[in-house]
């Protein structure tokens, strides 16, 4: 069974829903929006609860080429995303400041660093994508849709990245670790199972919040999307609606209170009774039903 996101349309609803497809193809108005693979790699994620926490994996095998990509979200201005060491060689990706992402490495010719600077802070608790590549000819770094930064390799000298330590995701060796969430970490085409490693590592939580970015519009009528691990919920307390998606009309005192709070400080024109619909007041009955 594969996991996919589907658009489930109904005449009275326009929400996006998540469902699992069986072997049969999608039928009717359902459309596959995103295939995340049998391993759920798109949302394979881990939360790093403090700057000294880290996950470790086998040594990265990227002697002549490295292709690394992942998403991150954080509220802190700096921290190491990942690092792998050799005797003198190393490879590292880090958030150096609220606006700077750094890709650095050494293959024996001296340290090389590529930095992408964002015009807006990256520690905004939103998802950001990082793509770093290195081969014997050049290296590059891209963050979100910002311009890619590249650096050509020297025409002479060492070309092989020789590493021996474990790969550390997050801080290690007394460095300023990463505080936040990382998901969909792929290295040379292989997805690292962050969730499974987090489950067996003390102090970690598998999964990351961030679903409001993708599904926040499911909260209707002014409902507020609230992040949860492995999901989200809709806060309808300041609206005149209730239900999972704030789409059920409230009755009585709570509805009146919610309406007053939602529109506090705004000005409206009140039509004299009777409130009628007609050519001179198009749609007024509908408006009245919505406001009362």
Coordinates of C-alpha atoms in Angstrom, one line a residue:
X1 CA 0.0 0.0 0.0
X2 CA 1.4 3.4 -1.0
X3 CA 0.7 6.7 0.8
X4 CA -0.6 9.6 -1.2
X5 CA -2.4 12.9 -0.7
X6 CA -5.7 13.2 -2.4
X7 CA -8.1 16.0 -3.3
X8 CA -11.5 14.8 -2.1
X9 CA -14.1 17.2 -3.6
X10 CA -17.7 17.5 -2.6
X11 CA -20.3 20.1 -3.6
X12 CA -20.5 21.5 -0.1
X13 CA -16.8 21.2 0.9
X14 CA -13.5 22.2 -0.6
X15 CA -11.1 20.7 2.0
X16 CA -8.0 18.8 1.2
X17 CA -7.9 15.3 2.9
X18 CA -5.2 12.8 3.2
X19 CA -6.0 9.2 2.4
X20 CA -4.2 6.0 1.5
X21 CA -4.6 4.6 -2.0
X22 CA -5.2 0.9 -2.5
X23 CA -4.0 -0.9 -5.6
X24 CA -6.9 0.6 -7.5
X25 CA -6.4 4.0 -9.2
X26 CA -8.0 7.2 -7.9
X27 CA -11.5 7.6 -9.1
X28 CA -14.1 10.3 -9.6
X29 CA -12.9 13.8 -8.6
X30 CA -10.0 12.4 -6.5
X31 CA -6.5 13.4 -7.8
X32 CA -3.1 12.4 -6.5
X33 CA -1.4 15.5 -5.2
X34 CA 1.9 14.1 -3.9
X35 CA 3.4 10.6 -3.7
X36 CA 5.7 10.3 -0.8
X37 CA 6.9 6.8 -1.4
X38 CA 6.5 3.6 0.5
X39 CA 8.9 4.8 3.2
X40 CA 7.1 8.1 3.8
X41 CA 10.4 9.9 3.1
X42 CA 8.8 13.3 2.4
X43 CA 7.7 13.7 6.1
X44 CA 10.4 11.5 7.7
X45 CA 11.5 13.8 10.4
X46 CA 13.0 14.4 13.9
X47 CA 12.8 17.1 16.5
X48 CA 16.0 18.3 18.1
X49 CA 14.9 19.3 21.6
X50 CA 18.2 21.0 22.7
X51 CA 21.5 22.2 21.2
X52 CA 23.4 19.3 22.6
X53 CA 21.1 16.6 21.0
X54 CA 22.2 14.8 17.9
X55 CA 21.5 11.7 15.9
X56 CA 24.4 9.6 14.4
X57 CA 24.6 7.4 11.3
X58 CA 27.2 5.4 9.4
X59 CA 30.0 7.4 7.8
X60 CA 28.9 9.3 4.7
X61 CA 30.3 7.7 1.6
X62 CA 30.9 10.7 -0.6
X63 CA 34.5 10.5 -1.7
X64 CA 34.2 12.1 -5.1
X65 CA 30.6 13.3 -5.1
X66 CA 28.1 14.5 -2.5
X67 CA 24.4 15.4 -3.0
X68 CA 22.7 16.4 0.2
X69 CA 19.2 17.8 0.6
X70 CA 16.8 18.4 3.5
X71 CA 14.2 20.7 5.0
X72 CA 14.6 22.5 8.3
X73 CA 12.6 24.8 10.6
X74 CA 13.9 26.6 13.7
X75 CA 13.5 29.6 16.0
X76 CA 17.2 29.9 16.8
X77 CA 19.8 31.9 14.8
X78 CA 22.5 29.3 14.5
X79 CA 23.3 25.6 14.8
X80 CA 25.0 22.7 13.0
X81 CA 22.7 20.7 10.7
X82 CA 25.1 17.8 10.0
X83 CA 28.9 17.0 10.1
X84 CA 31.2 14.2 9.2
X85 CA 34.9 14.2 10.0
X86 CA 38.1 12.6 8.8
X87 CA 41.8 13.1 9.9
X88 CA 41.9 16.5 8.2
X89 CA 39.0 16.2 5.8
X90 CA 35.4 17.1 6.8
X91 CA 32.0 18.1 5.4
X92 CA 29.6 20.3 7.3
X93 CA 26.3 22.2 6.8
X94 CA 25.2 24.7 9.3
X95 CA 23.0 27.8 10.0
X96 CA 25.7 30.4 10.8
X97 CA 23.3 33.2 11.5
X98 CA 19.6 34.0 11.2
X99 CA 20.1 34.7 7.5
X100 CA 23.2 32.6 6.5
X101 CA 23.5 28.9 5.6
X102 CA 27.0 27.6 5.2
X103 CA 28.3 24.5 3.3
X104 CA 32.0 23.8 4.1
X105 CA 34.4 21.0 3.4
X106 CA 38.0 20.1 3.1
X107 CA 39.4 17.4 0.8
X108 CA 43.0 18.1 1.7
X109 CA 43.5 21.4 -0.2
X110 CA 42.3 23.6 2.7
X111 CA 38.8 24.5 3.9
X112 CA 36.3 25.7 1.4
X113 CA 33.1 27.5 2.4
X114 CA 30.0 28.5 0.4
X115 CA 27.4 30.7 2.0
X116 CA 23.9 31.6 0.9
X117 CA 22.5 34.8 2.5
X118 CA 18.8 35.2 2.8
X119 CA 17.2 38.7 2.7
X120 CA 14.8 37.6 5.4
X121 CA 15.4 35.6 8.6
X122 CA 15.5 31.8 8.3
X123 CA 14.7 31.2 12.0
X124 CA 11.0 32.0 11.4
X125 CA 9.7 28.6 12.3
X126 CA 8.8 27.9 8.7
X127 CA 10.2 25.1 6.4
X128 CA 13.3 26.0 4.4
X129 CA 15.0 23.7 1.9
X130 CA 18.7 23.2 1.6
X131 CA 20.5 21.6 -1.4
X132 CA 24.3 21.1 -1.3
X133 CA 26.3 19.4 -4.0
X134 CA 30.0 18.7 -4.4
X135 CA 32.0 16.8 -7.1
X136 CA 35.6 16.9 -8.4
X137 CA 34.8 20.0 -10.6
X138 CA 32.7 22.3 -8.3
X139 CA 30.5 22.7 -5.3
X140 CA 27.2 24.5 -4.9
X141 CA 24.6 25.5 -2.3
X142 CA 21.0 26.6 -2.6
X143 CA 18.5 27.6 0.0
X144 CA 14.8 27.7 -1.0
X145 CA 14.5 29.7 -4.3
X146 CA 17.4 32.0 -3.6
X147 CA 20.2 32.1 -6.2
X148 CA 22.5 29.1 -6.1
X149 CA 26.1 29.9 -5.0
X150 CA 28.9 27.8 -6.6
X151 CA 32.6 27.4 -6.2
X152 CA 34.9 25.7 -8.7
X153 CA 37.4 23.1 -7.5
X154 CA 41.1 23.8 -7.9
X155 CA 42.6 22.3 -11.1
X156 CA 45.3 20.5 -9.2
X157 CA 45.4 18.9 -5.7
X158 CA 43.3 16.4 -3.8
X159 CA 39.8 15.4 -5.0
X160 CA 38.7 12.6 -2.6
X161 CA 36.8 13.4 0.6
X162 CA 38.1 10.9 3.1
X163 CA 36.0 10.5 6.2
X164 CA 36.2 8.1 9.1
X165 CA 33.8 9.3 11.9
X166 CA 30.1 8.7 12.1
X167 CA 27.8 11.2 10.4
X168 CA 26.3 13.4 13.1
X169 CA 23.0 15.1 12.4
X170 CA 22.7 18.0 14.9
X171 CA 25.5 19.1 17.2
X172 CA 28.4 16.9 18.3
X173 CA 31.9 17.5 19.7
X174 CA 30.9 20.5 21.8
X175 CA 29.7 22.6 18.9
X176 CA 26.5 24.7 18.8
X177 CA 24.0 22.0 17.8
X178 CA 20.7 22.4 16.0
X179 CA 17.5 23.2 17.8
X180 CA 14.4 22.6 15.8
X181 CA 13.2 20.1 13.2
X182 CA 14.8 18.4 10.2
X183 CA 12.9 16.3 7.7
X184 CA 13.4 14.5 4.3
X185 CA 17.2 14.2 4.7
X186 CA 18.7 12.6 1.6
X187 CA 22.4 12.0 1.0
X188 CA 23.5 10.7 -2.4
X189 CA 20.0 9.5 -3.1
X190 CA 19.5 7.6 0.2
X191 CA 16.9 8.9 2.7
X192 CA 18.2 8.7 6.3
X193 CA 15.5 7.3 8.6
X194 CA 15.4 10.2 11.1
X195 CA 12.2 9.0 12.7
X196 CA 13.4 5.5 13.4
X197 CA 16.7 6.7 14.8
X198 CA 14.9 9.3 17.0
X199 CA 12.6 6.6 18.5
X200 CA 15.7 4.7 19.9
X201 CA 17.6 7.8 21.0
X202 CA 17.0 9.3 24.4
X203 CA 15.4 12.8 24.5
X204 CA 14.2 12.8 20.9
X205 CA 10.8 13.0 19.3
X206 CA 10.2 11.4 15.9
X207 CA 8.3 13.6 13.5
X208 CA 8.1 17.4 13.2
X209 CA 5.4 20.0 13.3
X210 CA 4.9 22.0 10.2
X211 CA 1.6 20.7 8.8
X212 CA -0.1 24.1 9.0
X213 CA 2.1 25.2 6.1
X214 CA 0.6 22.6 3.9
X215 CA -2.9 22.1 5.3
X216 CA -3.6 25.3 7.3
X217 CA -6.3 26.4 4.8
X218 CA -8.4 23.5 5.9
X219 CA -9.4 25.5 9.0
X220 CA -12.4 27.4 7.7
X221 CA -14.2 30.6 8.7
X222 CA -11.2 32.2 10.4
X223 CA -10.2 29.2 12.4
X224 CA -6.6 29.1 13.5
X225 CA -4.3 26.2 12.6
X226 CA -2.4 24.8 15.6
X227 CA 0.7 22.7 15.0
X228 CA 0.8 19.2 16.5
X229 CA 3.4 16.5 16.1
X230 CA 2.3 14.3 13.2
X231 CA -0.7 16.6 12.5
X232 CA -2.6 19.7 13.3
X233 CA -5.9 20.9 14.8
X234 CA -8.1 23.9 14.2
X235 CA -8.8 26.4 17.0
X236 CA -12.3 27.7 16.5
X237 CA -12.6 29.6 19.8
X238 CA -12.6 33.1 18.2
X239 CA -15.1 32.2 15.5
X240 CA -18.9 31.6 15.4
X241 CA -18.2 28.0 14.2
X242 CA -17.2 24.7 15.7
X243 CA -16.1 21.2 14.5
X244 CA -12.9 19.7 13.4
X245 CA -12.4 22.3 10.6
X246 CA -14.5 25.1 12.2
X247 CA -17.3 24.5 9.7
X248 CA -20.2 23.8 12.0
X249 CA -22.4 26.8 12.9
X250 CA -22.7 27.6 16.6
X251 CA -25.9 28.5 18.3
X252 CA -26.7 30.7 21.3
X253 CA -24.5 32.7 23.5
X254 CA -21.2 31.3 22.5
X255 CA -21.9 32.3 18.9
X256 CA -22.8 35.8 19.9
X257 CA -19.6 36.1 22.0
X258 CA -17.4 34.7 19.3
X259 CA -18.8 37.1 16.8
X260 CA -18.2 40.1 19.0
X261 CA -14.6 39.1 19.6
X262 CA -14.0 38.4 16.0
X263 CA -15.2 41.8 14.8
X264 CA -14.1 43.9 17.8
X265 CA -12.8 47.3 16.8
X266 CA -14.4 47.3 13.3
X267 CA -17.2 49.5 12.1
X268 CA -20.3 48.3 10.3
X269 CA -23.4 50.0 8.8
X270 CA -26.8 48.7 10.1
X271 CA -29.8 48.8 7.7
X272 CA -33.1 49.9 9.2
X273 CA -35.7 47.1 9.8
X274 CA -37.1 45.3 8.0
X275 CA -33.9 43.8 6.5
X276 CA -35.1 42.8 3.1
X277 CA -33.6 41.5 0.0
X278 CA -34.5 43.0 -3.4
X279 CA -33.2 44.8 -6.4
X280 CA -32.0 47.7 -4.2
X281 CA -30.3 45.4 -1.7
X282 CA -28.8 42.5 -3.7
X283 CA -28.0 39.5 -1.5
X284 CA -29.0 41.2 1.7
X285 CA -30.8 38.2 3.0
X286 CA -27.7 36.1 2.5
X287 CA -25.6 38.7 4.3
X288 CA -28.1 38.8 7.2
X289 CA -27.9 35.0 7.6
X290 CA -24.2 35.2 7.7
X291 CA -24.0 37.9 10.3
X292 CA -26.8 36.8 12.6

